[in-house]
């Protein structure tokens, strides 16, 4: 393999690709060729660097210079100044917003300082479409060692001793689940990777598969060896075309290199993997519904027991873990369970990947040790709240999680602490909310999603969540009553206790947690008929202060329904019967003459 003096790493994840990183890569290659530099400099399309807010990202190695928001116009300057002359392009360096200083090395950035990449260890480092690069970073060493030096039980014991808990949401001990499948009777067993990531705002599994698909393949192969399975399936959303494409490439190369197929690495162990595309049903994230979908049936959950470890896919013993869980397995077996336990907490060892989104300055993908606080994630890694707004809450666990208020910002994050606060780890979605977020309205948003995604099999979820949604719609439109609040609390608990699967059992979490922590906000909606955050349109009224209005007509010109009348240089007035409460006038006025009440 050729050695180069310098490498230009360009983010090839979905986010940066949508911002033109493929065109940037092509232009880098053309410009290097035109300048006769192709023998000295290699351009590498990597996976996600994580700092999505600053993409497209370009990193120059070996000096580790980190360029942000790069465009095609910057390619010539990077090559001429940095590659040829050795002078860094300062305008493209990340600027720390508080100190207003440029930072050259990503390791010095607050966004990366407290992160530790294990599941994402190769994302943003290697070309995910080249097997040689994965192998160069110890790829398939764990599988080779396990097949030649470890028994099946020793593999399971290492995973069990590491304390790795399932990263799909439930947090069940991974090694224990593997031991159940290992002990299950039957000669035909299956390993299934759940890549059906459907939470709004979540993109953890997608980024792992786009940036390092072989880590998941190797983890599945190790699981297959441990439990005695010869067949695996990756159930992945069809809406992830780039992840699917790179997974297909990785599977083909793994077969070519002898890491999949018959008699892997000259042993008597045989294992292969197929891809099954999901149609976007959120309920198929539940393992029994996922199994039915792979079998060709409608994705509906079934009661347990029997558990999949005893009777799963095609009624055979089946092990199911999610993408992030499998991505941790190889490095645990390579470095040992004690190494893994050096980070995280006693009951939740290791790291967790979060998709950080919402009203946050640094939107992106982060991997942090368990036990880090919400404050550290939001205000250090996340860079605080956008536009100087006040922090209000953070929701963990996607539509199934709860909203955690500011008084718990110093809570160490792990499975048990989040559950105690009325939320959950989930697969890793983390949505940050500011003072302009209405908690009743955000609960309605998530419940609309779960009602839409319910399979309808059990009546608590099919009917109960619809009734909850109806009450929320009453409250946010100004028709709610105090009795509705009591009904929502009671009904939410019944749905949690009686629904068939995790979708229904966790659907009331956003409502119950916001009712618990933000009850005064709900009371304002039902008693005062006001939305304190000004987010519920039916409870908002826009008025013009005649003493401040200068008659510039800016508000009238942006009003889509011509509800604002008045002469030039004279105070204007809003026709409340015509006003649709879109807020365009409020956002446009430069004189503070329009009030939202």
mmCIF file of N, CA, C and O in Angstrom, residues 399 442-452 465-470 472 507-508 510-511:
data_model
loop_
_atom_site.group_PDB
_atom_site.id
_atom_site.type_symbol
_atom_site.label_atom_id
_atom_site.label_comp_id
_atom_site.label_asym_id
_atom_site.label_seq_id
_atom_site.Cartn_x
_atom_site.Cartn_y
_atom_site.Cartn_z
ATOM 1 N N UNK A 399 -38.965 9.680 21.233
ATOM 2 C CA UNK A 399 -40.384 9.835 21.564
ATOM 3 C C UNK A 399 -40.823 8.985 22.753
ATOM 4 O O UNK A 399 -41.901 9.203 23.302
ATOM 5 N N UNK A 442 -44.722 20.086 22.915
ATOM 6 C CA UNK A 442 -43.711 19.090 22.545
ATOM 7 C C UNK A 442 -44.200 17.687 22.877
ATOM 8 O O UNK A 442 -43.930 16.730 22.152
ATOM 9 N N UNK A 443 -44.954 17.551 23.965
ATOM 10 C CA UNK A 443 -45.539 16.244 24.289
ATOM 11 C C UNK A 443 -46.524 15.818 23.210
ATOM 12 O O UNK A 443 -46.591 14.644 22.831
ATOM 13 N N UNK A 444 -47.286 16.783 22.719
ATOM 14 C CA UNK A 444 -48.235 16.486 21.636
ATOM 15 C C UNK A 444 -47.497 16.032 20.381
ATOM 16 O O UNK A 444 -47.929 15.091 19.698
ATOM 17 N N UNK A 445 -46.377 16.682 20.084
ATOM 18 C CA UNK A 445 -45.587 16.311 18.904
ATOM 19 C C UNK A 445 -45.139 14.853 18.981
ATOM 20 O O UNK A 445 -45.292 14.091 18.023
ATOM 21 N N UNK A 446 -44.576 14.457 20.123
ATOM 22 C CA UNK A 446 -44.087 13.083 20.251
ATOM 23 C C UNK A 446 -45.234 12.077 20.280
ATOM 24 O O UNK A 446 -45.111 10.970 19.734
ATOM 25 N N UNK A 447 -46.345 12.446 20.899
ATOM 26 C CA UNK A 447 -47.462 11.517 20.951
ATOM 27 C C UNK A 447 -48.102 11.344 19.576
ATOM 28 O O UNK A 447 -48.553 10.253 19.224
ATOM 29 N N UNK A 448 -48.130 12.407 18.774
ATOM 30 C CA UNK A 448 -48.613 12.278 17.403
ATOM 31 C C UNK A 448 -47.783 11.248 16.644
ATOM 32 O O UNK A 448 -48.310 10.441 15.865
ATOM 33 N N UNK A 449 -46.475 11.259 16.891
ATOM 34 C CA UNK A 449 -45.577 10.311 16.236
ATOM 35 C C UNK A 449 -45.891 8.877 16.668
ATOM 36 O O UNK A 449 -46.038 7.977 15.831
ATOM 37 N N UNK A 450 -46.002 8.638 17.975
ATOM 38 C CA UNK A 450 -46.231 7.274 18.450
ATOM 39 C C UNK A 450 -47.619 6.768 18.078
ATOM 40 O O UNK A 450 -47.789 5.576 17.801
ATOM 41 N N UNK A 451 -48.620 7.648 18.064
ATOM 42 C CA UNK A 451 -49.960 7.237 17.622
ATOM 43 C C UNK A 451 -49.911 6.808 16.156
ATOM 44 O O UNK A 451 -50.501 5.788 15.762
ATOM 45 N N UNK A 452 -49.190 7.574 15.348
ATOM 46 C CA UNK A 452 -49.067 7.245 13.927
ATOM 47 C C UNK A 452 -48.324 5.931 13.722
ATOM 48 O O UNK A 452 -48.633 5.156 12.810
ATOM 49 N N UNK A 465 -53.645 5.888 23.648
ATOM 50 C CA UNK A 465 -52.789 6.991 23.221
ATOM 51 C C UNK A 465 -53.551 8.003 22.362
ATOM 52 O O UNK A 465 -53.234 9.192 22.376
ATOM 53 N N UNK A 466 -54.550 7.537 21.624
ATOM 54 C CA UNK A 466 -55.393 8.468 20.865
ATOM 55 C C UNK A 466 -56.183 9.368 21.814
ATOM 56 O O UNK A 466 -56.323 10.570 21.594
ATOM 57 N N UNK A 467 -56.691 8.782 22.902
ATOM 58 C CA UNK A 467 -57.410 9.596 23.896
ATOM 59 C C UNK A 467 -56.471 10.621 24.545
ATOM 60 O O UNK A 467 -56.854 11.769 24.772
ATOM 61 N N UNK A 468 -55.245 10.212 24.837
ATOM 62 C CA UNK A 468 -54.265 11.145 25.383
ATOM 63 C C UNK A 468 -54.015 12.295 24.414
ATOM 64 O O UNK A 468 -53.954 13.464 24.807
ATOM 65 N N UNK A 469 -53.874 11.954 23.148
ATOM 66 C CA UNK A 469 -53.621 12.970 22.134
ATOM 67 C C UNK A 469 -54.793 13.935 22.023
ATOM 68 O O UNK A 469 -54.599 15.150 21.878
ATOM 69 N N UNK A 470 -56.000 13.427 22.100
ATOM 70 C CA UNK A 470 -57.182 14.295 22.048
ATOM 71 C C UNK A 470 -57.175 15.303 23.201
ATOM 72 O O UNK A 470 -57.508 16.479 23.019
ATOM 73 N N UNK A 472 -54.502 16.394 24.811
ATOM 74 C CA UNK A 472 -53.431 17.347 24.567
ATOM 75 C C UNK A 472 -53.838 18.385 23.526
ATOM 76 O O UNK A 472 -53.498 19.573 23.633
ATOM 77 N N UNK A 507 -44.832 5.211 25.448
ATOM 78 C CA UNK A 507 -45.439 6.354 24.752
ATOM 79 C C UNK A 507 -45.881 7.473 25.696
ATOM 80 O O UNK A 507 -45.746 8.659 25.364
ATOM 81 N N UNK A 508 -46.417 7.179 26.901
ATOM 82 C CA UNK A 508 -46.838 8.274 27.787
ATOM 83 C C UNK A 508 -45.698 8.996 28.496
ATOM 84 O O UNK A 508 -45.952 9.990 29.201
ATOM 85 N N UNK A 510 -43.253 11.151 27.705
ATOM 86 C CA UNK A 510 -43.125 12.609 27.559
ATOM 87 C C UNK A 510 -44.222 13.364 28.303
ATOM 88 O O UNK A 510 -43.967 14.421 28.903
ATOM 89 N N UNK A 511 -45.452 12.832 28.290
ATOM 90 C CA UNK A 511 -46.563 13.504 28.969
ATOM 91 C C UNK A 511 -46.398 13.424 30.479
ATOM 92 O O UNK A 511 -46.506 14.437 31.186
#
